[in-house]
mmCIF file of C-alpha atoms in Angstrom:
data_model
loop_
_atom_site.group_PDB
_atom_site.id
_atom_site.type_symbol
_atom_site.label_atom_id
_atom_site.label_comp_id
_atom_site.label_asym_id
_atom_site.label_seq_id
_atom_site.Cartn_x
_atom_site.Cartn_y
_atom_site.Cartn_z
ATOM 1 C CA UNK A 1 48.609 58.450 94.091
ATOM 2 C CA UNK A 2 49.348 54.727 92.828
ATOM 3 C CA UNK A 3 50.201 54.080 89.212
ATOM 4 C CA UNK A 4 47.481 52.910 87.018
ATOM 5 C CA UNK A 5 47.276 49.494 85.834
ATOM 6 C CA UNK A 6 48.879 48.820 82.289
ATOM 7 C CA UNK A 7 48.865 46.015 79.780
ATOM 8 C CA UNK A 8 48.747 42.428 81.119
ATOM 9 C CA UNK A 9 48.112 43.909 84.729
ATOM 10 C CA UNK A 10 44.549 44.814 83.418
ATOM 11 C CA UNK A 11 42.515 41.691 84.626
ATOM 12 C CA UNK A 12 38.911 42.503 83.292
ATOM 13 C CA UNK A 13 37.014 40.560 80.545
ATOM 14 C CA UNK A 14 36.276 43.883 78.725
ATOM 15 C CA UNK A 15 37.079 47.644 78.425
ATOM 16 C CA UNK A 16 35.950 50.786 76.891
ATOM 17 C CA UNK A 17 38.804 51.699 74.567
ATOM 18 C CA UNK A 18 40.096 55.179 73.746
ATOM 19 C CA UNK A 19 42.455 55.641 70.931
ATOM 20 C CA UNK A 20 45.801 57.411 71.241
ATOM 21 C CA UNK A 21 44.359 60.672 69.790
ATOM 22 C CA UNK A 22 41.221 60.632 72.175
ATOM 23 C CA UNK A 23 38.985 58.781 69.630
ATOM 24 C CA UNK A 24 36.257 56.654 71.005
ATOM 25 C CA UNK A 25 36.799 52.834 69.943
ATOM 26 C CA UNK A 26 34.120 51.399 72.010
ATOM 27 C CA UNK A 27 33.738 48.451 74.284
ATOM 28 C CA UNK A 28 36.227 45.532 73.183
ATOM 29 C CA UNK A 29 37.640 42.523 74.872
ATOM 30 C CA UNK A 30 40.700 43.173 76.790
ATOM 31 C CA UNK A 31 42.444 40.650 74.457
ATOM 32 C CA UNK A 32 41.561 42.721 71.403
ATOM 33 C CA UNK A 33 42.660 45.827 73.179
ATOM 34 C CA UNK A 34 45.944 44.383 74.070
ATOM 35 C CA UNK A 35 46.587 43.441 70.544
ATOM 36 C CA UNK A 36 45.726 46.766 69.200
ATOM 37 C CA UNK A 37 48.219 48.353 71.646
ATOM 38 C CA UNK A 38 51.010 45.889 70.545
ATOM 39 C CA UNK A 39 50.485 46.375 67.011
ATOM 40 C CA UNK A 40 50.527 50.393 67.531
ATOM 41 C CA UNK A 41 53.786 49.922 69.766
ATOM 42 C CA UNK A 42 51.894 51.466 72.677
ATOM 43 C CA UNK A 43 50.672 50.525 76.132
ATOM 44 C CA UNK A 44 47.023 49.686 77.237
ATOM 45 C CA UNK A 45 46.528 52.046 80.282
ATOM 46 C CA UNK A 46 43.591 52.045 82.534
ATOM 47 C CA UNK A 47 42.381 55.610 83.073
ATOM 48 C CA UNK A 48 39.078 55.087 84.725
ATOM 49 C CA UNK A 49 39.134 51.896 86.671
ATOM 50 C CA UNK A 50 35.793 52.665 88.553
ATOM 51 C CA UNK A 51 33.861 52.766 85.431
ATOM 52 C CA UNK A 52 31.846 50.018 84.128
ATOM 53 C CA UNK A 53 33.569 48.482 82.135
ATOM 54 C CA UNK A 54 36.939 50.333 82.896
ATOM 55 C CA UNK A 55 38.369 52.982 80.322
ATOM 56 C CA UNK A 56 41.464 52.091 78.984
ATOM 57 C CA UNK A 57 43.716 54.362 76.570
ATOM 58 C CA UNK A 58 46.406 53.581 74.055
ATOM 59 C CA UNK A 59 49.359 55.508 74.944
ATOM 60 C CA UNK A 60 53.263 55.478 75.296
ATOM 61 C CA UNK A 61 53.069 55.134 79.117
ATOM 62 C CA UNK A 62 56.816 55.744 79.469
ATOM 63 C CA UNK A 63 56.581 59.275 77.711
ATOM 64 C CA UNK A 64 53.427 59.955 79.594
ATOM 65 C CA UNK A 65 54.844 59.102 82.925
ATOM 66 C CA UNK A 66 58.115 61.448 82.218
ATOM 67 C CA UNK A 67 56.047 64.311 80.941
ATOM 68 C CA UNK A 68 53.787 64.075 84.271
ATOM 69 C CA UNK A 69 56.936 63.887 86.460
ATOM 70 C CA UNK A 70 58.576 66.885 84.725
ATOM 71 C CA UNK A 71 55.315 68.768 85.146
ATOM 72 C CA UNK A 72 55.109 68.099 88.720
ATOM 73 C CA UNK A 73 58.569 69.038 89.331
ATOM 74 C CA UNK A 74 58.130 72.278 87.631
ATOM 75 C CA UNK A 75 55.148 72.880 89.499
ATOM 76 C CA UNK A 76 57.066 72.287 92.595
ATOM 77 C CA UNK A 77 59.820 74.664 91.686
ATOM 78 C CA UNK A 78 57.584 77.352 91.009
ATOM 79 C CA UNK A 79 55.524 76.901 94.063
ATOM 80 C CA UNK A 80 55.814 79.439 96.811
ATOM 81 C CA UNK A 81 53.786 79.117 99.915
ATOM 82 C CA UNK A 82 51.726 81.829 101.214
ATOM 83 C CA UNK A 83 52.236 82.379 104.940
ATOM 84 C CA UNK A 84 49.571 83.655 107.275
ATOM 85 C CA UNK A 85 51.285 86.547 109.145
ATOM 86 C CA UNK A 86 49.786 87.876 112.409
ATOM 87 C CA UNK A 87 49.636 91.415 113.709
ATOM 88 C CA UNK A 88 47.794 92.810 116.944
ATOM 89 C CA UNK A 89 46.177 95.974 117.773
ATOM 90 C CA UNK A 90 45.030 97.510 120.902
ATOM 91 C CA UNK A 91 41.721 99.101 120.727
ATOM 92 C CA UNK A 92 42.978 102.558 121.994
ATOM 93 C CA UNK A 93 45.854 102.686 119.730
ATOM 94 C CA UNK A 94 47.774 106.121 119.277
ATOM 95 C CA UNK A 95 48.416 107.438 115.547
ATOM 96 C CA UNK A 96 52.167 106.714 115.814
ATOM 97 C CA UNK A 97 51.608 102.994 116.982
ATOM 98 C CA UNK A 98 48.637 102.536 114.323
ATOM 99 C CA UNK A 99 50.881 103.998 111.331
ATOM 100 C CA UNK A 100 53.806 101.694 112.388
ATOM 101 C CA UNK A 101 51.372 98.517 112.463
ATOM 102 C CA UNK A 102 49.819 99.588 109.167
ATOM 103 C CA UNK A 103 53.425 99.855 107.671
ATOM 104 C CA UNK A 104 54.012 96.131 108.823
ATOM 105 C CA UNK A 105 50.541 95.031 107.212
ATOM 106 C CA UNK A 106 51.514 96.783 104.047
ATOM 107 C CA UNK A 107 55.030 95.167 103.993
ATOM 108 C CA UNK A 108 53.438 91.610 104.450
ATOM 109 C CA UNK A 109 50.869 92.227 101.737
ATOM 110 C CA UNK A 110 53.430 93.518 99.360
ATOM 111 C CA UNK A 111 55.587 90.464 100.078
ATOM 112 C CA UNK A 112 52.395 88.432 98.870
ATOM 113 C CA UNK A 113 51.392 87.163 102.393
ATOM 114 C CA UNK A 114 48.101 87.134 103.914
ATOM 115 C CA UNK A 115 47.631 88.978 107.294
ATOM 116 C CA UNK A 116 45.627 88.044 110.270
ATOM 117 C CA UNK A 117 44.886 91.231 112.183
ATOM 118 C CA UNK A 118 43.655 90.771 115.820
ATOM 119 C CA UNK A 119 42.208 93.515 118.060
ATOM 120 C CA UNK A 120 42.579 92.539 121.927
ATOM 121 C CA UNK A 121 40.001 93.845 124.148
ATOM 122 C CA UNK A 122 40.873 94.613 127.804
ATOM 123 C CA UNK A 123 38.270 95.081 130.626
ATOM 124 C CA UNK A 124 35.245 97.097 129.747
ATOM 125 C CA UNK A 125 36.547 97.253 126.030
ATOM 126 C CA UNK A 126 34.620 93.946 125.531
ATOM 127 C CA UNK A 127 31.370 95.755 125.563
ATOM 128 C CA UNK A 128 32.413 97.998 122.765
ATOM 129 C CA UNK A 129 32.991 95.457 119.853
ATOM 130 C CA UNK A 130 31.818 98.119 117.331
ATOM 131 C CA UNK A 131 34.928 100.251 118.124
ATOM 132 C CA UNK A 132 37.088 97.331 117.003
ATOM 133 C CA UNK A 133 35.022 96.677 114.017
ATOM 134 C CA UNK A 134 35.556 100.255 112.997
ATOM 135 C CA UNK A 135 39.119 99.971 113.472
ATOM 136 C CA UNK A 136 39.416 96.967 111.394
ATOM 137 C CA UNK A 137 37.335 98.808 108.577
ATOM 138 C CA UNK A 138 39.724 101.512 108.648
ATOM 139 C CA UNK A 139 42.693 99.580 108.391
ATOM 140 C CA UNK A 140 41.109 97.350 105.465
ATOM 141 C CA UNK A 141 40.396 100.740 103.611
ATOM 142 C CA UNK A 142 43.890 102.058 104.297
ATOM 143 C CA UNK A 143 45.588 99.094 102.639
ATOM 144 C CA UNK A 144 43.004 98.396 99.899
ATOM 145 C CA UNK A 145 45.511 99.032 97.226
ATOM 146 C CA UNK A 146 47.828 96.170 98.272
ATOM 147 C CA UNK A 147 45.150 93.604 99.606
ATOM 148 C CA UNK A 148 41.339 92.777 100.288
ATOM 149 C CA UNK A 149 39.286 91.377 103.289
ATOM 150 C CA UNK A 150 39.242 87.591 102.824
ATOM 151 C CA UNK A 151 37.596 87.077 106.254
ATOM 152 C CA UNK A 152 35.508 89.665 107.629
ATOM 153 C CA UNK A 153 35.833 90.963 111.272
ATOM 154 C CA UNK A 154 34.366 88.554 113.733
ATOM 155 C CA UNK A 155 34.591 88.171 117.469
ATOM 156 C CA UNK A 156 36.942 85.445 118.776
ATOM 157 C CA UNK A 157 36.551 85.097 122.653
ATOM 158 C CA UNK A 158 38.250 88.438 123.919
ATOM 159 C CA UNK A 159 39.662 89.335 120.619
ATOM 160 C CA UNK A 160 38.268 90.400 116.996
ATOM 161 C CA UNK A 161 40.043 89.083 113.974
ATOM 162 C CA UNK A 162 40.124 89.821 110.404
ATOM 163 C CA UNK A 163 42.221 88.285 107.440
ATOM 164 C CA UNK A 164 43.452 90.365 104.657
ATOM 165 C CA UNK A 165 44.821 88.840 101.559
ATOM 166 C CA UNK A 166 47.222 90.205 98.993
ATOM 167 C CA UNK A 167 46.193 91.172 95.303
ATOM 168 C CA UNK A 168 49.354 89.509 94.022
ATOM 169 C CA UNK A 169 50.399 86.168 94.521
ATOM 170 C CA UNK A 170 53.514 85.534 96.407
ATOM 171 C CA UNK A 171 55.380 84.269 93.268
ATOM 172 C CA UNK A 172 54.545 87.488 91.547
ATOM 173 C CA UNK A 173 55.491 89.710 94.347
ATOM 174 C CA UNK A 174 58.917 88.085 94.613
ATOM 175 C CA UNK A 175 59.465 88.444 90.966
ATOM 176 C CA UNK A 176 58.570 92.044 91.082
ATOM 177 C CA UNK A 177 60.854 92.421 93.881
ATOM 178 C CA UNK A 178 63.802 91.042 92.003
ATOM 179 C CA UNK A 179 63.015 93.476 89.075
ATOM 180 C CA UNK A 180 63.005 96.259 91.269
ATOM 181 C CA UNK A 181 66.236 95.530 92.973
ATOM 182 C CA UNK A 182 67.858 94.885 89.557
ATOM 183 C CA UNK A 183 66.589 98.293 88.245
ATOM 184 C CA UNK A 184 67.852 99.824 91.124
ATOM 185 C CA UNK A 185 71.361 98.402 90.858
ATOM 186 C CA UNK A 186 71.368 99.247 87.196
ATOM 187 C CA UNK A 187 70.653 102.938 87.877
ATOM 188 C CA UNK A 188 73.066 102.936 90.815
ATOM 189 C CA UNK A 189 75.880 101.902 88.377
ATOM 190 C CA UNK A 190 74.732 103.121 85.114
ATOM 191 C CA UNK A 191 75.771 106.888 85.458
ATOM 192 C CA UNK A 192 79.214 106.372 86.981
ATOM 193 C CA UNK A 193 81.297 106.684 83.636
ATOM 194 C CA UNK A 194 83.389 110.048 83.218
ATOM 195 C CA UNK A 195 82.916 112.206 80.347
ATOM 196 C CA UNK A 196 85.555 112.337 77.855
ATOM 197 C CA UNK A 197 87.754 115.208 78.003
ATOM 198 C CA UNK A 198 88.437 115.814 74.323
ATOM 199 C CA UNK A 199 84.817 116.583 73.166
ATOM 200 C CA UNK A 200 84.017 118.067 69.729
ATOM 201 C CA UNK A 201 83.069 121.931 69.622
ATOM 202 C CA UNK A 202 79.615 122.560 70.182
ATOM 203 C CA UNK A 203 77.467 123.700 67.057
ATOM 204 C CA UNK A 204 77.383 127.396 68.410
ATOM 205 C CA UNK A 205 81.301 127.496 68.940
ATOM 206 C CA UNK A 206 83.202 129.812 66.277
ATOM 207 C CA UNK A 207 86.215 128.921 64.628
ATOM 208 C CA UNK A 208 88.347 131.556 66.260
ATOM 209 C CA UNK A 209 87.093 130.353 69.863
ATOM 210 C CA UNK A 210 88.264 126.945 68.849
ATOM 211 C CA UNK A 211 91.485 128.053 67.712
ATOM 212 C CA UNK A 212 92.231 130.350 70.749
ATOM 213 C CA UNK A 213 91.110 127.417 72.983
ATOM 214 C CA UNK A 214 93.580 124.948 71.143
ATOM 215 C CA UNK A 215 96.508 127.579 71.497
#
């Protein structure tokens, strides 16, 4: 995106002027708008060039540009791309394979990624699309606590596909995974300190028992 025109680069006879706090000044000659900007120590910035007349605002353009760049940099830093994972099922899948592949789907969703589930039909299986539909519905129900169907099952040539999206965004999932690992690490190291040997007598311990122990 190109930068807006500012100050002397604005070559129109008049503009609709907006003050530094958003107040509507009205339509003024560009010379008057430039004079007001100079008196206020601000810039005249064209914010809506296609309007008739163009809309211009009084602002500190250097500060505005710096803050915009900082926001864009922070947004890029926090942005985590969601990946579309793909996993394939056979129509006649045995329970063990189903459990294994369902586990993969759950892992992808926990990581904040979308999953494209594909059922591949072979031979006469192509005449039984309802069986594929039921299998995909079953999978969607089994992982409903982690994600929901974004693209309903549909026939795609010899295959049937469905897309499941995670409930949590990828950035949230990664932050949660970091917290979980930190918690596990703290739990693993928190109880390793030895108990002191010279503990005071318990409340129920008599004086004689204490003395005999000491002797």
